[in-house]
Structure formats: C-alpha cells, structure tokens
Amino acid sequence: QGLQDVIRGSKATLYFGGDKIELKPERPYTDEIEAEDVTWQGPGDLGAVIHLAWRYEGLYLGLAITDDVVIQTQRDEKLYQGDHVEVFLDLAPDVEPERNSFGPGQFQFAFSPGNFKHTGDPLVDIGPEMYCYQPKGGSCAGIKYAAVKTAQGWQMEAFLPFALLQVKPAPNLPLGLEIAISDCDSLEPAQETF
C-alpha cells in the first residue's frame, strides 16, 4: 500500500503509512518573485503552502500547490521540464559555507505530480515520480511519495529517511533547506517559472 491510499486530511495534518502527524501552524512565509519573471501571473498561477516536520526516522514534507494549469509530459531526469517541486538539502552547512557547487552532505530531489491521466496506456499515463539529481546517480530508495490533484492544483506528501541522507538525527542538527516550486503552463516541455 502506497501513500496514494493515505493522502487525506487538513492542511495541518499529514498521514504517512497510517501514522498521523499533527503540525502546528506557524506564521506563513512568503517570498517575492523577481520582477523580470514575466511568466508568473500571481499566486493563482503558482503558489504553495509548505509544511515540514521531522522525527528520528526522517523528514516529512507536505505541500499544497496552487497551479492554474498542471502539466507534466516528462519522466526521470527530464521531469524538471514540467510541473514539479525540488528539494535542496544541505546536511553539512558549516562545511565550506562559501562553496557554490554540490558536495558531501548535499542533496537535490525532484518530485513530479505526474499528469493525473488514467487511460491504461503506460506511454500516456505518467504517475507521481521522484528523481535524485544530486548526488548524481543518487538513490531514492526509502523515499515515500504521493501526489493527488486538487481543485486548486495538486498536493504532495513525501518522507525522506535519514538513513538515505546518511545522517544521524538530533535536536539542533544544522540543516540547510530550500524548496522550489516549478511551473510549466504549456505542452512544450519547459521550466517556465522556478
């Protein structure tokens, strides 16, 4: 049974494999899009509410993505050319803080919602999918992920095990984290807004 069967609940509740995780609402954080980004038409075009939590087994992510047009025509390493979410983790932020390329303890995972088609044709139907860009050729073993279509766009939940990230969890563990929401509003594969 995958997470697809257990995605449900309010924005403040996540369910993973039958475990219920209550999230305490915090003050929302907003980030502004650069003025030269002319493809973004406002929060109705692309926006997200993001919930994060951790327990000793791993990190939990829950996102409600607002997207007026959900499009994904790509798979595997090319999924960045459609709607998706990317998670950048730095589990060694104090090591070489001035570095500008990926190194030990840094990860980049992408999560695609798929295209929500259910024709029965595997060449047409693209299911929810994840991909590890960094480290190159990295594994997604142990990650649990599901996505569902909503009236406003799509919702995703993911669990990233600390064993995969090769870190022992502890309170006050230094952690750098960025979440990027990418939008593609045309059938032509492209990353229009990131």
PDB file of C-alpha atoms in Angstrom:
ATOM      1  CA  GLN A   1       0.000   0.000   0.000  1.00  0.00           C
ATOM      2  CA  GLY A   2       1.483   3.342  -1.034  1.00  0.00           C
ATOM      3  CA  LEU A   3       0.910   6.821   0.286  1.00  0.00           C
ATOM      4  CA  GLN A   4      -1.566   7.361  -2.535  1.00  0.00           C
ATOM      5  CA  ASP A   5      -4.064   5.443  -0.380  1.00  0.00           C
ATOM      6  CA  VAL A   6      -3.488   7.514   2.747  1.00  0.00           C
ATOM      7  CA  ILE A   7      -3.224  11.107   1.496  1.00  0.00           C
ATOM      8  CA  ARG A   8      -6.062  12.935   3.170  1.00  0.00           C
ATOM      9  CA  GLY A   9      -6.830  15.401   5.921  1.00  0.00           C
ATOM     10  CA  SER A  10      -6.440  19.061   6.656  1.00  0.00           C
ATOM     11  CA  LYS A  11      -3.507  21.296   5.833  1.00  0.00           C
ATOM     12  CA  ALA A  12      -2.233  20.812   9.397  1.00  0.00           C
ATOM     13  CA  THR A  13      -2.294  17.003   9.344  1.00  0.00           C
ATOM     14  CA  LEU A  14      -0.054  14.616   7.424  1.00  0.00           C
ATOM     15  CA  TYR A  15      -0.546  10.861   7.183  1.00  0.00           C
ATOM     16  CA  PHE A  16       2.361   8.542   6.433  1.00  0.00           C
ATOM     17  CA  GLY A  17       1.762   4.800   6.316  1.00  0.00           C
ATOM     18  CA  GLY A  18      -1.132   5.188   8.735  1.00  0.00           C
ATOM     19  CA  ASP A  19       0.803   7.411  11.151  1.00  0.00           C
ATOM     20  CA  LYS A  20      -0.910  10.727  11.828  1.00  0.00           C
ATOM     21  CA  ILE A  21       1.374  13.741  12.255  1.00  0.00           C
ATOM     22  CA  GLU A  22      -0.205  16.927  13.592  1.00  0.00           C
ATOM     23  CA  LEU A  23       1.545  20.110  12.513  1.00  0.00           C
ATOM     24  CA  LYS A  24       1.316  23.308  14.491  1.00  0.00           C
ATOM     25  CA  PRO A  25       0.545  26.231  12.180  1.00  0.00           C
ATOM     26  CA  GLU A  26       3.325  28.780  12.099  1.00  0.00           C
ATOM     27  CA  ARG A  27       3.408  32.287  10.693  1.00  0.00           C
ATOM     28  CA  PRO A  28       3.328  31.927   6.896  1.00  0.00           C
ATOM     29  CA  TYR A  29       6.475  32.787   4.989  1.00  0.00           C
ATOM     30  CA  THR A  30       6.186  34.412   1.603  1.00  0.00           C
ATOM     31  CA  ASP A  31       8.841  35.042  -0.981  1.00  0.00           C
ATOM     32  CA  GLU A  32       8.627  37.507  -3.814  1.00  0.00           C
ATOM     33  CA  ILE A  33       9.202  36.618  -7.454  1.00  0.00           C
ATOM     34  CA  GLU A  34      11.751  38.736  -9.298  1.00  0.00           C
ATOM     35  CA  ALA A  35      10.183  41.496 -11.413  1.00  0.00           C
ATOM     36  CA  GLU A  36      11.850  40.266 -14.617  1.00  0.00           C
ATOM     37  CA  ASP A  37       9.964  36.965 -14.335  1.00  0.00           C
ATOM     38  CA  VAL A  38       7.145  37.887 -16.698  1.00  0.00           C
ATOM     39  CA  THR A  39       5.617  34.398 -16.930  1.00  0.00           C
ATOM     40  CA  TRP A  40       4.392  34.342 -13.309  1.00  0.00           C
ATOM     41  CA  GLN A  41       0.890  35.815 -13.148  1.00  0.00           C
ATOM     42  CA  GLY A  42       0.485  35.816  -9.344  1.00  0.00           C
ATOM     43  CA  PRO A  43      -0.438  33.359  -6.576  1.00  0.00           C
ATOM     44  CA  GLY A  44      -3.307  31.865  -8.603  1.00  0.00           C
ATOM     45  CA  ASP A  45      -0.826  30.898 -11.325  1.00  0.00           C
ATOM     46  CA  LEU A  46       1.648  29.294  -8.917  1.00  0.00           C
ATOM     47  CA  GLY A  47       1.890  29.268  -5.143  1.00  0.00           C
ATOM     48  CA  ALA A  48       2.291  26.820  -2.280  1.00  0.00           C
ATOM     49  CA  VAL A  49       1.652  26.191   1.374  1.00  0.00           C
ATOM     50  CA  ILE A  50       4.538  24.123   2.750  1.00  0.00           C
ATOM     51  CA  HIS A  51       4.608  22.056   5.935  1.00  0.00           C
ATOM     52  CA  LEU A  52       7.800  20.475   7.264  1.00  0.00           C
ATOM     53  CA  ALA A  53       8.297  18.083  10.168  1.00  0.00           C
ATOM     54  CA  TRP A  54      10.921  15.632  11.368  1.00  0.00           C
ATOM     55  CA  ARG A  55      11.096  12.596  13.586  1.00  0.00           C
ATOM     56  CA  TYR A  56      14.045  10.368  14.274  1.00  0.00           C
ATOM     57  CA  GLU A  57      13.368   8.296  11.150  1.00  0.00           C
ATOM     58  CA  GLY A  58      13.357  11.185   8.666  1.00  0.00           C
ATOM     59  CA  LEU A  59      11.978  14.415   7.228  1.00  0.00           C
ATOM     60  CA  TYR A  60       8.332  14.880   6.301  1.00  0.00           C
ATOM     61  CA  LEU A  61       7.121  17.331   3.660  1.00  0.00           C
ATOM     62  CA  GLY A  62       3.564  18.302   2.862  1.00  0.00           C
ATOM     63  CA  LEU A  63       2.780  20.801   0.111  1.00  0.00           C
ATOM     64  CA  ALA A  64      -0.471  22.186  -1.229  1.00  0.00           C
ATOM     65  CA  ILE A  65       0.444  23.674  -4.601  1.00  0.00           C
ATOM     66  CA  THR A  66      -1.797  26.220  -6.284  1.00  0.00           C
ATOM     67  CA  ASP A  67      -1.372  25.916 -10.045  1.00  0.00           C
ATOM     68  CA  ASP A  68      -3.924  27.001 -12.618  1.00  0.00           C
ATOM     69  CA  VAL A  69      -2.572  24.554 -15.237  1.00  0.00           C
ATOM     70  CA  VAL A  70      -0.913  21.320 -14.073  1.00  0.00           C
ATOM     71  CA  ILE A  71       1.237  19.884 -16.873  1.00  0.00           C
ATOM     72  CA  GLN A  72       3.814  17.113 -16.820  1.00  0.00           C
ATOM     73  CA  THR A  73       4.859  15.368 -20.042  1.00  0.00           C
ATOM     74  CA  GLN A  74       8.332  14.225 -18.949  1.00  0.00           C
ATOM     75  CA  ARG A  75       9.793  11.425 -16.851  1.00  0.00           C
ATOM     76  CA  ASP A  76      13.009  10.648 -14.975  1.00  0.00           C
ATOM     77  CA  GLU A  77      15.826  13.194 -15.322  1.00  0.00           C
ATOM     78  CA  LYS A  78      13.717  15.364 -17.671  1.00  0.00           C
ATOM     79  CA  LEU A  79      10.831  15.825 -15.245  1.00  0.00           C
ATOM     80  CA  TYR A  80      12.168  19.324 -14.485  1.00  0.00           C
ATOM     81  CA  GLN A  81      10.611  20.350 -17.828  1.00  0.00           C
ATOM     82  CA  GLY A  82       7.121  20.062 -16.352  1.00  0.00           C
ATOM     83  CA  ASP A  83       5.396  20.950 -13.094  1.00  0.00           C
ATOM     84  CA  HIS A  84       7.380  19.695 -10.115  1.00  0.00           C
ATOM     85  CA  VAL A  85       8.872  20.519  -6.724  1.00  0.00           C
ATOM     86  CA  GLU A  86      12.591  20.424  -5.984  1.00  0.00           C
ATOM     87  CA  VAL A  87      14.022  19.979  -2.511  1.00  0.00           C
ATOM     88  CA  PHE A  88      17.609  21.048  -1.850  1.00  0.00           C
ATOM     89  CA  LEU A  89      19.143  19.747   1.389  1.00  0.00           C
ATOM     90  CA  ASP A  90      22.479  20.638   2.921  1.00  0.00           C
ATOM     91  CA  LEU A  91      23.258  18.418   5.883  1.00  0.00           C
ATOM     92  CA  ALA A  92      26.726  19.929   6.258  1.00  0.00           C
ATOM     93  CA  PRO A  93      26.023  23.688   6.015  1.00  0.00           C
ATOM     94  CA  ASP A  94      29.023  24.576   8.175  1.00  0.00           C
ATOM     95  CA  VAL A  95      31.481  22.718   5.906  1.00  0.00           C
ATOM     96  CA  GLU A  96      32.809  25.049   3.225  1.00  0.00           C
ATOM     97  CA  PRO A  97      29.991  27.613   3.637  1.00  0.00           C
ATOM     98  CA  GLU A  98      31.286  29.590   0.650  1.00  0.00           C
ATOM     99  CA  ARG A  99      31.104  26.668  -1.795  1.00  0.00           C
ATOM    100  CA  ASN A 100      28.929  27.195  -4.846  1.00  0.00           C
ATOM    101  CA  SER A 101      28.646  23.628  -6.104  1.00  0.00           C
ATOM    102  CA  PHE A 102      27.254  20.430  -4.631  1.00  0.00           C
ATOM    103  CA  GLY A 103      29.445  18.434  -2.288  1.00  0.00           C
ATOM    104  CA  PRO A 104      29.263  15.881   0.515  1.00  0.00           C
ATOM    105  CA  GLY A 105      26.075  16.037   2.568  1.00  0.00           C
ATOM    106  CA  GLN A 106      24.117  17.903  -0.114  1.00  0.00           C
ATOM    107  CA  PHE A 107      21.113  16.535  -1.966  1.00  0.00           C
ATOM    108  CA  GLN A 108      18.699  17.639  -4.695  1.00  0.00           C
ATOM    109  CA  PHE A 109      15.457  15.703  -5.104  1.00  0.00           C
ATOM    110  CA  ALA A 110      12.663  16.434  -7.589  1.00  0.00           C
ATOM    111  CA  PHE A 111       9.029  15.413  -7.138  1.00  0.00           C
ATOM    112  CA  SER A 112       6.678  15.322 -10.124  1.00  0.00           C
ATOM    113  CA  PRO A 113       2.901  15.065  -9.725  1.00  0.00           C
ATOM    114  CA  GLY A 114       2.638  13.154 -12.996  1.00  0.00           C
ATOM    115  CA  ASN A 115      -0.150  14.050 -15.392  1.00  0.00           C
ATOM    116  CA  PHE A 116      -3.098  12.552 -13.466  1.00  0.00           C
ATOM    117  CA  LYS A 117      -4.217  10.633 -16.557  1.00  0.00           C
ATOM    118  CA  HIS A 118      -5.637   7.127 -16.131  1.00  0.00           C
ATOM    119  CA  THR A 119      -6.093   5.812 -19.673  1.00  0.00           C
ATOM    120  CA  GLY A 120      -4.436   2.454 -19.014  1.00  0.00           C
ATOM    121  CA  ASP A 121      -1.752   3.259 -21.608  1.00  0.00           C
ATOM    122  CA  PRO A 122       1.691   3.344 -19.910  1.00  0.00           C
ATOM    123  CA  LEU A 123       3.003   5.604 -22.672  1.00  0.00           C
ATOM    124  CA  VAL A 124       0.334   8.215 -21.871  1.00  0.00           C
ATOM    125  CA  ASP A 125      -0.188   7.866 -18.111  1.00  0.00           C
ATOM    126  CA  ILE A 126       2.549   9.473 -16.025  1.00  0.00           C
ATOM    127  CA  GLY A 127       2.257   8.742 -12.331  1.00  0.00           C
ATOM    128  CA  PRO A 128       3.776  10.676  -9.448  1.00  0.00           C
ATOM    129  CA  GLU A 129       7.536  10.291  -9.576  1.00  0.00           C
ATOM    130  CA  MET A 130      10.704  11.368  -7.801  1.00  0.00           C
ATOM    131  CA  TYR A 131      14.244  11.750  -9.059  1.00  0.00           C
ATOM    132  CA  CYS A 132      17.605  12.392  -7.378  1.00  0.00           C
ATOM    133  CA  TYR A 133      19.698  14.989  -9.247  1.00  0.00           C
ATOM    134  CA  GLN A 134      22.377  15.325  -6.554  1.00  0.00           C
ATOM    135  CA  PRO A 135      24.412  13.414  -5.797  1.00  0.00           C
ATOM    136  CA  LYS A 136      24.437  12.425  -9.470  1.00  0.00           C
ATOM    137  CA  GLY A 137      23.010   8.958  -9.893  1.00  0.00           C
ATOM    138  CA  GLY A 138      21.821   9.057  -6.287  1.00  0.00           C
ATOM    139  CA  SER A 139      19.163   6.772  -4.937  1.00  0.00           C
ATOM    140  CA  CYS A 140      15.579   7.488  -3.949  1.00  0.00           C
ATOM    141  CA  ALA A 141      15.406   4.196  -2.010  1.00  0.00           C
ATOM    142  CA  GLY A 142      13.246   4.516   1.053  1.00  0.00           C
ATOM    143  CA  ILE A 143      11.573   7.774  -0.001  1.00  0.00           C
ATOM    144  CA  LYS A 144       7.796   7.569   0.198  1.00  0.00           C
ATOM    145  CA  TYR A 145       5.917   9.953  -2.048  1.00  0.00           C
ATOM    146  CA  ALA A 146       2.382  10.552  -3.258  1.00  0.00           C
ATOM    147  CA  ALA A 147       0.564  13.297  -5.147  1.00  0.00           C
ATOM    148  CA  VAL A 148      -3.103  13.996  -5.779  1.00  0.00           C
ATOM    149  CA  LYS A 149      -4.889  16.508  -7.989  1.00  0.00           C
ATOM    150  CA  THR A 150      -6.933  19.171  -6.222  1.00  0.00           C
ATOM    151  CA  ALA A 151      -9.340  21.834  -7.442  1.00  0.00           C
ATOM    152  CA  GLN A 152      -6.594  24.452  -6.995  1.00  0.00           C
ATOM    153  CA  GLY A 153      -3.674  22.410  -8.390  1.00  0.00           C
ATOM    154  CA  TRP A 154      -2.101  19.467  -6.590  1.00  0.00           C
ATOM    155  CA  GLN A 155      -0.982  18.240  -3.203  1.00  0.00           C
ATOM    156  CA  MET A 156       2.065  16.148  -2.324  1.00  0.00           C
ATOM    157  CA  GLU A 157       3.436  14.390   0.713  1.00  0.00           C
ATOM    158  CA  ALA A 158       6.923  12.936   0.985  1.00  0.00           C
ATOM    159  CA  PHE A 159       9.054  11.182   3.574  1.00  0.00           C
ATOM    160  CA  LEU A 160      12.862  11.324   3.233  1.00  0.00           C
ATOM    161  CA  PRO A 161      14.580   8.799   5.524  1.00  0.00           C
ATOM    162  CA  PHE A 162      17.653   9.953   7.419  1.00  0.00           C
ATOM    163  CA  ALA A 163      19.278   6.605   6.535  1.00  0.00           C
ATOM    164  CA  LEU A 164      19.222   7.614   2.843  1.00  0.00           C
ATOM    165  CA  LEU A 165      20.627  11.027   3.734  1.00  0.00           C
ATOM    166  CA  GLN A 166      23.372   9.346   5.755  1.00  0.00           C
ATOM    167  CA  VAL A 167      22.857  11.485   8.825  1.00  0.00           C
ATOM    168  CA  LYS A 168      22.056  10.701  12.451  1.00  0.00           C
ATOM    169  CA  PRO A 169      19.184  12.941  13.566  1.00  0.00           C
ATOM    170  CA  ALA A 170      19.490  15.059  16.692  1.00  0.00           C
ATOM    171  CA  PRO A 171      17.888  18.213  18.072  1.00  0.00           C
ATOM    172  CA  ASN A 172      19.547  21.341  16.664  1.00  0.00           C
ATOM    173  CA  LEU A 173      21.057  19.393  13.769  1.00  0.00           C
ATOM    174  CA  PRO A 174      22.382  22.019  11.315  1.00  0.00           C
ATOM    175  CA  LEU A 175      20.325  21.779   8.156  1.00  0.00           C
ATOM    176  CA  GLY A 176      20.093  23.942   5.059  1.00  0.00           C
ATOM    177  CA  LEU A 177      16.838  23.522   3.133  1.00  0.00           C
ATOM    178  CA  GLU A 178      15.341  25.143   0.051  1.00  0.00           C
ATOM    179  CA  ILE A 179      12.104  24.173  -1.663  1.00  0.00           C
ATOM    180  CA  ALA A 180      11.488  25.359  -5.215  1.00  0.00           C
ATOM    181  CA  ILE A 181       8.113  25.113  -6.961  1.00  0.00           C
ATOM    182  CA  SER A 182       8.376  24.893 -10.741  1.00  0.00           C
ATOM    183  CA  ASP A 183       5.632  25.678 -13.213  1.00  0.00           C
ATOM    184  CA  CYS A 184       5.087  24.753 -16.855  1.00  0.00           C
ATOM    185  CA  ASP A 185       1.880  26.011 -18.456  1.00  0.00           C
ATOM    186  CA  SER A 186       2.396  24.689 -21.992  1.00  0.00           C
ATOM    187  CA  LEU A 187       2.552  21.244 -23.555  1.00  0.00           C
ATOM    188  CA  GLU A 188       6.028  22.141 -24.858  1.00  0.00           C
ATOM    189  CA  PRO A 189       8.433  20.825 -22.185  1.00  0.00           C
ATOM    190  CA  ALA A 190       9.944  23.824 -20.400  1.00  0.00           C
ATOM    191  CA  GLN A 191      10.728  25.167 -16.978  1.00  0.00           C
ATOM    192  CA  GLU A 192       8.853  28.460 -17.170  1.00  0.00           C
ATOM    193  CA  THR A 193       8.864  29.561 -13.518  1.00  0.00           C
ATOM    194  CA  PHE A 194      11.102  28.336 -10.722  1.00  0.00           C
TER     195      PHE A 194
END
